[in-house]
Coordinates of C-alpha atoms and ligand atoms in Angstrom, one line a residue:
X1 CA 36.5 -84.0 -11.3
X2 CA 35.5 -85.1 -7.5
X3 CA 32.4 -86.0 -6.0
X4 CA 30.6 -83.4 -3.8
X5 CA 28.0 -85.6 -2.0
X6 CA 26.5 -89.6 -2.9
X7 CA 22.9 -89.9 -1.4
X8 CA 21.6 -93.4 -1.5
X9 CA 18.3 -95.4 -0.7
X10 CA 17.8 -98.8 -0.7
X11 CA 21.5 -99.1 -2.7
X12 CA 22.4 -103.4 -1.6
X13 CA 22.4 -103.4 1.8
X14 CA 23.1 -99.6 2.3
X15 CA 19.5 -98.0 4.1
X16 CA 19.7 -94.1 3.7
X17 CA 22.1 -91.8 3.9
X18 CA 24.3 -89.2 2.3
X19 CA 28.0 -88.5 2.5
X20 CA 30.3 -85.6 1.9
X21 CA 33.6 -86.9 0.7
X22 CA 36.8 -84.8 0.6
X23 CA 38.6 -83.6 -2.2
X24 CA 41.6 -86.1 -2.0
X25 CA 41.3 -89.2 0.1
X26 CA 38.4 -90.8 1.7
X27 CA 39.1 -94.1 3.5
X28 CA 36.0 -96.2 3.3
X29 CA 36.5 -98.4 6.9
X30 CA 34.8 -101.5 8.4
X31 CA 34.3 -104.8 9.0
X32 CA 33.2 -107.8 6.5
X33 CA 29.9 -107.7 4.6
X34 CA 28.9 -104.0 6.1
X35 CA 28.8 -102.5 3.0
X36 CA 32.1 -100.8 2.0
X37 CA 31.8 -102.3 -1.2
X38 CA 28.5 -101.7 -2.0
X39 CA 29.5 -98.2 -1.5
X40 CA 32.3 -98.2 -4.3
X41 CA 30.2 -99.9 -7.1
X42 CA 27.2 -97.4 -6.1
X43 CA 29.8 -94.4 -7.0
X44 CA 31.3 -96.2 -10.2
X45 CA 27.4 -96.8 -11.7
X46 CA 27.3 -93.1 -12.0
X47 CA 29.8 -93.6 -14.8
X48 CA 26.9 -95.8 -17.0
X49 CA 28.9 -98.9 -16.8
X50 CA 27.6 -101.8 -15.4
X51 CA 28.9 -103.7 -11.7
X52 CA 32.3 -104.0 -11.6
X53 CA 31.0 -107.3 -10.1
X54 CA 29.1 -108.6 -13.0
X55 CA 25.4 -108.3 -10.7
X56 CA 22.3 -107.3 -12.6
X57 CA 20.3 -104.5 -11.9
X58 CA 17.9 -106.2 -9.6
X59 CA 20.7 -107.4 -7.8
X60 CA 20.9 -103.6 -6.7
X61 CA 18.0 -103.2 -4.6
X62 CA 17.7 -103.9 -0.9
X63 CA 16.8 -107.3 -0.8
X64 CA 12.4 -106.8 -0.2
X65 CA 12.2 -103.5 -1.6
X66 CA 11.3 -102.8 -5.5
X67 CA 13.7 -99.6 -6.2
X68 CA 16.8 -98.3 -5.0
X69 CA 17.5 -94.4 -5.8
X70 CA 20.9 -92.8 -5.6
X71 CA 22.1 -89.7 -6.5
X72 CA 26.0 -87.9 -7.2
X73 CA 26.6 -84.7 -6.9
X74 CA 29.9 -84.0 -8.5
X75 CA 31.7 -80.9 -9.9
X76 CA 33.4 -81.5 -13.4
X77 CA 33.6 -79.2 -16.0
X78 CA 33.8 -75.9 -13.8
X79 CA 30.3 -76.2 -12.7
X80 CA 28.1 -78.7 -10.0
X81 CA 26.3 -81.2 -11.5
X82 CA 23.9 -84.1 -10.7
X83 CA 23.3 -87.6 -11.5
X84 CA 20.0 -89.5 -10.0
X85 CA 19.4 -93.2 -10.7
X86 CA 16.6 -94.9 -10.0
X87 CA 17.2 -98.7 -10.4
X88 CA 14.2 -101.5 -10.1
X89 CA 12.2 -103.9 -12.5
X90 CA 15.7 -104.7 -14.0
X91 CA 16.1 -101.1 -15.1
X92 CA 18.1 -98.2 -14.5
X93 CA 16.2 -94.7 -15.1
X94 CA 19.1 -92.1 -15.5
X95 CA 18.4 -88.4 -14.5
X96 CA 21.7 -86.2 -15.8
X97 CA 21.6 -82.2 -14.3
X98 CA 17.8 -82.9 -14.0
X99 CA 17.1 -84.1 -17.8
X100 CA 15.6 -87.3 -17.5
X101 CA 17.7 -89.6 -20.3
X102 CA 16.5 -92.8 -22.3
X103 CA 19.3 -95.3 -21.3
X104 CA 22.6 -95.1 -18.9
X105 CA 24.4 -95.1 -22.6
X106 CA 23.7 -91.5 -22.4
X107 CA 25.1 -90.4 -19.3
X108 CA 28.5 -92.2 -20.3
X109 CA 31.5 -89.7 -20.4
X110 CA 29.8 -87.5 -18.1
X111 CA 31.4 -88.8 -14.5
X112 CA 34.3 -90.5 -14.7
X113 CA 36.1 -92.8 -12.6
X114 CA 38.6 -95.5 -12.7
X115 CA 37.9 -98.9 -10.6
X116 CA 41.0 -101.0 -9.2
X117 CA 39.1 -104.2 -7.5
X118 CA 41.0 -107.6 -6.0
X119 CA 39.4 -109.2 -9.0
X120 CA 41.3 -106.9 -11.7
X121 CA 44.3 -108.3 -10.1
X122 CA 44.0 -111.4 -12.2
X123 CA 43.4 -109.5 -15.3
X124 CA 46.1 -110.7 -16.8
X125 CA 46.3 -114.5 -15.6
X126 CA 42.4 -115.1 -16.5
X127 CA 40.5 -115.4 -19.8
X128 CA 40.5 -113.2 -22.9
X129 CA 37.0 -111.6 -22.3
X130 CA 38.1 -109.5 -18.9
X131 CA 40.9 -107.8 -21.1
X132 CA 38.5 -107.4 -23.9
X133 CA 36.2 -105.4 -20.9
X134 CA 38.8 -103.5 -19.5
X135 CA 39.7 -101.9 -22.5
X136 CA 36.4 -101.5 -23.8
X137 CA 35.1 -100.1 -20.6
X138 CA 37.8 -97.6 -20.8
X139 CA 37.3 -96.5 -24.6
X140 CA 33.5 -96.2 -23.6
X141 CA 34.3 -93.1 -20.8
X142 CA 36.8 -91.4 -23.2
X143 CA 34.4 -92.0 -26.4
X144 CA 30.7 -92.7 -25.3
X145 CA 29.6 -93.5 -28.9
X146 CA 31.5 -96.4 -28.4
X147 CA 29.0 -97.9 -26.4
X148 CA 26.5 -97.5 -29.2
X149 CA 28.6 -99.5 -31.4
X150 CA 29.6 -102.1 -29.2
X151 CA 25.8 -102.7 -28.0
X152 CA 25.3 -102.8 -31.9
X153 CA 27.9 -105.4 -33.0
X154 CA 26.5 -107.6 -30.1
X155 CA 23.3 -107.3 -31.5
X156 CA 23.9 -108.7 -35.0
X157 CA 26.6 -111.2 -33.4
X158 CA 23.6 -112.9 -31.3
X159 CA 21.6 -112.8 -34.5
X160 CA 24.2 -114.2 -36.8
X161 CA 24.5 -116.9 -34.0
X162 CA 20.5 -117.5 -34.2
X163 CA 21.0 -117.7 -37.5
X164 CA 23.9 -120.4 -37.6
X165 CA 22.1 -122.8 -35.3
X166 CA 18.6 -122.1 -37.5
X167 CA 20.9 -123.5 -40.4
X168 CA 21.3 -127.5 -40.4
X169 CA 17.1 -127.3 -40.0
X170 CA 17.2 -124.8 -42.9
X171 CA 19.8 -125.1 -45.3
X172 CA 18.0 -122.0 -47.6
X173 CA 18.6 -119.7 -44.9
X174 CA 22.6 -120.5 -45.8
X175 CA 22.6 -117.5 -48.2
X176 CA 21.8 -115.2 -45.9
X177 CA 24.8 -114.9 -43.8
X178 CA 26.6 -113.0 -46.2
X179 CA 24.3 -110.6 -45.2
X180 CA 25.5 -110.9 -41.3
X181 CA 28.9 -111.1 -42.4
X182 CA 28.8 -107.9 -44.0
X183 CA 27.3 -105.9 -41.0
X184 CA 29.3 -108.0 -38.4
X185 CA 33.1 -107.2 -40.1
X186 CA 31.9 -103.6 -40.6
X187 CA 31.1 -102.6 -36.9
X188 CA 34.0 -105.3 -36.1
X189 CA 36.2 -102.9 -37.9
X190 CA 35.4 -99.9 -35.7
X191 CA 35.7 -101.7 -32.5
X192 CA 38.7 -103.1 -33.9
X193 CA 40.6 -99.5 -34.7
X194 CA 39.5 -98.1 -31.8
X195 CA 40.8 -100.8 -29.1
X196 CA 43.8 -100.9 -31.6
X197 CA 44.6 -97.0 -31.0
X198 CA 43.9 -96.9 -27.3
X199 CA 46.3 -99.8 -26.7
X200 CA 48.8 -98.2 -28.8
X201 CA 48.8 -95.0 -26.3
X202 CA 48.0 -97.3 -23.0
X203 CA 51.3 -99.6 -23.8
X204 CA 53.1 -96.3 -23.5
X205 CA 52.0 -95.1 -20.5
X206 CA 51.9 -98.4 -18.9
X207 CA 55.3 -98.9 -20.1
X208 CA 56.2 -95.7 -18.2
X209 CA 54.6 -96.8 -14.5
X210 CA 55.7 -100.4 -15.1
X211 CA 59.2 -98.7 -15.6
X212 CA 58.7 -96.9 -12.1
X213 CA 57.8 -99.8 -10.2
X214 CA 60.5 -102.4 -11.3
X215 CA 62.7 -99.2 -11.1
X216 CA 63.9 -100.1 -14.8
X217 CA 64.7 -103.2 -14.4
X218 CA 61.9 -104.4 -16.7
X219 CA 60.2 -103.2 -20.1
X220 CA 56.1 -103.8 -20.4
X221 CA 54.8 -103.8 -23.9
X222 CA 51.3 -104.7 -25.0
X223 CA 49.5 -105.4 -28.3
X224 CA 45.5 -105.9 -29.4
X225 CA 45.7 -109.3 -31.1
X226 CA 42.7 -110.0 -33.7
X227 CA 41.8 -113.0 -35.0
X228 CA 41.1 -112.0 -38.1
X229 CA 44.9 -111.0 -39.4
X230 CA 44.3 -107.4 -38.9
X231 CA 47.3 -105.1 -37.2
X232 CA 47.4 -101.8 -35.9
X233 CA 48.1 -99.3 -38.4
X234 CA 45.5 -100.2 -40.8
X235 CA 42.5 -98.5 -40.9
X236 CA 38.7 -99.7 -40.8
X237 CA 38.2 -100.7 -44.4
X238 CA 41.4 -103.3 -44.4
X239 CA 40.2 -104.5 -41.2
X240 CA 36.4 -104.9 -42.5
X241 CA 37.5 -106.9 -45.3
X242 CA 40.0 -109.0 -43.3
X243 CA 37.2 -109.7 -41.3
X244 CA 34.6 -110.5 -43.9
X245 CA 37.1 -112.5 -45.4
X246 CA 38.1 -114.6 -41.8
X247 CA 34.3 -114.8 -41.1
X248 CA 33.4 -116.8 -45.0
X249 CA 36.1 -118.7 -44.3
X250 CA 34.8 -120.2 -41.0
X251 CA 31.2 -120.3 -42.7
X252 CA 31.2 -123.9 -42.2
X253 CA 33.1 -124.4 -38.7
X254 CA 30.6 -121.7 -37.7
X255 CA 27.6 -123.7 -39.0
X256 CA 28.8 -126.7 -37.0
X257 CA 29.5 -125.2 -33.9
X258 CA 26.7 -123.1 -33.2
X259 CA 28.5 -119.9 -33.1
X260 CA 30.8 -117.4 -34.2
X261 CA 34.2 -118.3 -34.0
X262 CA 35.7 -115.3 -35.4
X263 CA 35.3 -111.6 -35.0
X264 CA 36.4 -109.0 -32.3
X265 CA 34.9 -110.8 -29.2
X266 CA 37.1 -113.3 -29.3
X267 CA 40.4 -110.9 -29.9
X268 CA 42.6 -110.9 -27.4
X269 CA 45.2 -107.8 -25.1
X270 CA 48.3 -109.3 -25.0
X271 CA 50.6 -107.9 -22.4
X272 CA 54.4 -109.1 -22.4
X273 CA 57.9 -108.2 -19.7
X274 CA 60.9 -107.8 -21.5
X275 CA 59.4 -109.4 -24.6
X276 CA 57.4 -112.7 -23.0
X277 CA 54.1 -113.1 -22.0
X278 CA 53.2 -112.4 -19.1
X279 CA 49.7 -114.4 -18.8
X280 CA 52.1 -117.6 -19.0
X281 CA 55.6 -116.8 -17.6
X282 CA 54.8 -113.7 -15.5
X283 CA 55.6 -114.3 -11.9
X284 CA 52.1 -112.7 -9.2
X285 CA 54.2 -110.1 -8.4
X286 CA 55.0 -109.0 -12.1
X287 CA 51.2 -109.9 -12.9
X288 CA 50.5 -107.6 -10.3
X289 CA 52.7 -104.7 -11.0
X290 CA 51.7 -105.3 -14.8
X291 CA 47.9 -105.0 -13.8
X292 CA 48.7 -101.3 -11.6
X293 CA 50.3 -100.0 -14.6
X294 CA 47.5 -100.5 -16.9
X295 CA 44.9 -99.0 -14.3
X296 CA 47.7 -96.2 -13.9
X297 CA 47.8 -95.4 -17.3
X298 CA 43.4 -95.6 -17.9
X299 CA 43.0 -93.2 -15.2
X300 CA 46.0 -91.2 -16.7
X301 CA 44.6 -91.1 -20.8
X302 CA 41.0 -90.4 -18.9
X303 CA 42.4 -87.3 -17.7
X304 CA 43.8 -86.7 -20.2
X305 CA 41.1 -86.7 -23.1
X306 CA 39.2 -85.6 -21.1
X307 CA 40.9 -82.7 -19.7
X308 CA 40.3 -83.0 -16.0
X309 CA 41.2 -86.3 -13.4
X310 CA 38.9 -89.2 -13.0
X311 CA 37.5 -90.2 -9.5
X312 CA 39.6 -93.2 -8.1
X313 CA 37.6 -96.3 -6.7
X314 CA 40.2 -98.7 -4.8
X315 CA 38.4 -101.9 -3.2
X316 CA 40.6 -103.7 -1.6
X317 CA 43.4 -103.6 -3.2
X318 CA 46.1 -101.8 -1.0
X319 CA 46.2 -104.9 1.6
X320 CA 46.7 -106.8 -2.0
X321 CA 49.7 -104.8 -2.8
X322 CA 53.4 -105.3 -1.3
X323 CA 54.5 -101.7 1.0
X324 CA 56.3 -100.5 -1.9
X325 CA 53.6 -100.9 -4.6
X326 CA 50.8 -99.5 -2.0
X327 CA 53.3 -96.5 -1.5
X328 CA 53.8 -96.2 -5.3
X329 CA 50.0 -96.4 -6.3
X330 CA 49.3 -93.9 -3.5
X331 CA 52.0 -91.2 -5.1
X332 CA 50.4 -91.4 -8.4
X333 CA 47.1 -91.0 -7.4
X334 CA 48.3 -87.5 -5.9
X335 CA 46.0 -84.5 -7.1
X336 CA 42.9 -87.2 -7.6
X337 CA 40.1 -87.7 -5.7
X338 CA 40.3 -91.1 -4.0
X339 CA 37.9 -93.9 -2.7
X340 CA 39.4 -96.5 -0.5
X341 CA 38.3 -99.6 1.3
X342 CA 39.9 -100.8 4.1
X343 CA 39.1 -103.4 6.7
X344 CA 41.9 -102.3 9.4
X345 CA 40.8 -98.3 11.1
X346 CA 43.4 -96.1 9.3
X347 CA 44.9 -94.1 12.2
X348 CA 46.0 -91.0 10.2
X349 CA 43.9 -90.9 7.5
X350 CA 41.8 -87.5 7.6
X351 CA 38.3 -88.2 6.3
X352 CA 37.0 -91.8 7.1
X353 CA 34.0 -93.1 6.3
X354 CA 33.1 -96.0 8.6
X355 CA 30.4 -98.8 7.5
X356 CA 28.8 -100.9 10.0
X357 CA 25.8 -102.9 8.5
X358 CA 25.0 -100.8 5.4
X359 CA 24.7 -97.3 7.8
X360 CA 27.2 -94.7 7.6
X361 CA 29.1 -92.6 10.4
X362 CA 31.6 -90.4 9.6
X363 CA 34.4 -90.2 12.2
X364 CA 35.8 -87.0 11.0
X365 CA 33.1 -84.7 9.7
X366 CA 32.4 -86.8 6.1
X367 CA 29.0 -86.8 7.0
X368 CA 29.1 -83.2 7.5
X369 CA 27.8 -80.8 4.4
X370 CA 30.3 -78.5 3.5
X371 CA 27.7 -75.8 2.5
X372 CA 23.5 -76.1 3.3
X373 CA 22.3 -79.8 4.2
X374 CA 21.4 -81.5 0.7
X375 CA 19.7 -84.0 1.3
X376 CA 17.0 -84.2 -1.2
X377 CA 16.0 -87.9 -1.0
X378 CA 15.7 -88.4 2.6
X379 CA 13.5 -84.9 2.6
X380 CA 10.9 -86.4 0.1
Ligands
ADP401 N1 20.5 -106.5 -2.8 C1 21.0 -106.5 -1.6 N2 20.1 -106.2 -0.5 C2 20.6 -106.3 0.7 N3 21.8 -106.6 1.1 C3 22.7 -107.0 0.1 C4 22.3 -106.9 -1.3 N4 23.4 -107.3 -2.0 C5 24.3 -107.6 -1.1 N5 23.9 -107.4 0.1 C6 24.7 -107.5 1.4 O1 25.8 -106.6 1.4 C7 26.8 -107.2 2.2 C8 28.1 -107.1 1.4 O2 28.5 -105.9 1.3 P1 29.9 -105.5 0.7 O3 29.9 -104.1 0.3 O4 30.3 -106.5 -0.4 O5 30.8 -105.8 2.0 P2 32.3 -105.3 2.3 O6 32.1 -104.3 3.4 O7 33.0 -106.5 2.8 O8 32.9 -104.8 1.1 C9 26.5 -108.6 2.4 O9 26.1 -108.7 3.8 C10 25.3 -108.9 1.5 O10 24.4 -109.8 2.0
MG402 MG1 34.4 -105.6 -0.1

């Protein structure tokens, strides 16, 4: 899969324009704060997941304009295809091949890409809920129903929330959270299996590029740890009831704090070298080679479920990254259309795409259409 051409209007600090990367490497160059950024998270929206960088949709749009519009043409599949968003009034409006859709849900699964951004580089050293992301981000491109059920189980968890604070004002309403219980473990158990399965095959491949780049000197392993007693092997209906069971038990701590205290958004990835764990006796450099792997192996399962290579966004990461881990990145990424950001000019890189102050010029011929000029939204 590779991208074809990105139009933007009104994208953060990016005006109008349209560029034509190249199948294999484009080098995103420029200063600070002109926009290279900007550019990366504008591709990776195509895939229906939200900012890599946590922003809201109104953060999107040019600062004084209502609506920012961007559109990715992208071939995937054996044929060209098109995504349009139109982002303002805190919404996105998704346009996939020209079918107007409800919700970005339903262009999930249709571009793929892989991020790699300075902040995944503390995946492993910060809090549960970035690992919980990362893996559920992932499951959502190879299995977009995911989504559904994820959006779901966050719905009845706020409500089962509401509930438990309603409760020391209402003692009644105590009966009913059987009821929440119920619904909560049974969509708990799907999200469960599923991040249980995917981190069964990512440990593998992980395992594999952590192998390469400590040249098998050390052995990466992870595990999905619930709260809730469950393990990886059992299917949805142990799970549920473990779940049910976990979330009685806490009934009353639940009641007391506020909130729910048990359940699958508060499970944890657990990622250990040569059997300890690396959150807490990992040195940066192992963190760091730990956190490649496990962006090597997503963008490796994507392609493979999928059949066909995800897009690769790098931000900033190769001046992160020691000679020899930017070297061995770069060598695995071979075959795969690649987006990188870099500050320094890149002397022999073929296709850069310079950003000075949210306008593009392409030094050598991105700018130029391969075929006729498509530029629909700067015609309109
Ligand atoms: N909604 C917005 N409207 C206009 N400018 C924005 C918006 N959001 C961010 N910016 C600007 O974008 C610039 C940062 O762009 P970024 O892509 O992060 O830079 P870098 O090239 O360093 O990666 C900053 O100058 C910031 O003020
Ligand atoms: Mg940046």
């Amino acid at each position: 899969m590779y991208v074809t051409s990105l139009e933007f209007e009104n994208y953060r600090n990016l005006t109008r324009d349209v560029i034509y990367p190249q199948r294999d490497i484009n080098v995103i160059c420029g200063e600070n704060a002109q926009g290279k950024t900007n550019l990366i998270e504008c591709l990776w929206l195509f895939t229906g997941g939200r900012s890599f960088r946590g922003s809201k949709d109104n953060d999107l749009v040019r600062f004084g304009e209502k609506t920012a519009r961007i559109k990715l043409c992208f071939y995937s599949s054996g044929r060209e295809q098109t995504i349009e968003l139109e982002i303002g009034g805190g919404k996105r409006r998704p346009v996939l091949n020209d079918v107007p859709k409800n919700s970005v849900s339903q262009i999930i699964g249709s571009f793929c890409a892989v991020v790699f951004s300075p902040d995944h580089l503390t995946l492993i050293k910060s809090g549960p809920e970035g690992r919980r992301n990362f893996i559920d981000a992932a499951i959502c491109q190879i299995k977009p129903s995911y989504a559904v059920i994820l959006s779901r189980y966050r719905r009845i968890l706020s409500e089962r929330n509401a509930l438990l604070k309603e409760i020391p004002r209402h003692r009644e309403l105590e009966d009913t959270l059987d009821i929440w219980d119920d619904r909560l473990s049974r969509e708990g158990a799907i999200i469960a299996y599923e991040r249980f399965s995917y981190v069964q095959e990512l440990s593998v491949q992980a395992g594999k590029f952590y192998e390469g780049i400590s040249r098998g000197r050390e052995i990466l392993s992870m595990k999905y740890r619930t709260n809730c007693g469950a393990e990886s092997g059992m299917d949805k209906k142990e799970i549920a009831s473990l779940t049910f069971e976990a979330l009685r038990k806490r009934q009353n701590d639940d009641i007391l704090c506020g909130y729910t205290t048990v359940g699958v958004h508060r499970d944890d990835l657990n990622v250990r070298i040569d059997g300890r764990e690396t959150r807490l006796f990992g040195s940066q450099g192992q963190q760091r080679s730990a956190v490649l792997s496990l962006k090597l192996a997503e963008a490796y399962l994507l392609g493979e479920k999928k059949g066909e290579a995800p897009v690769i966004l790098l931000d900033d990461v190769l001046s992160e990254l020691d000679l020899s881990r930017q070297e061995y990145l770069l060598n695995r990424l071979d075959g795969m259309q690649v987006f990188i950001t870099c500050c320094e000019p890149a002397l022999n890189a073929v296709n850069v795409i310079s950003v000075k102050n949210g306008t593009i010029s392409a030094e050598a011929g991105a700018s130029q259409p391969a075929a006729e000029d498509t530029r629909d939204l700067a015609r309109e």
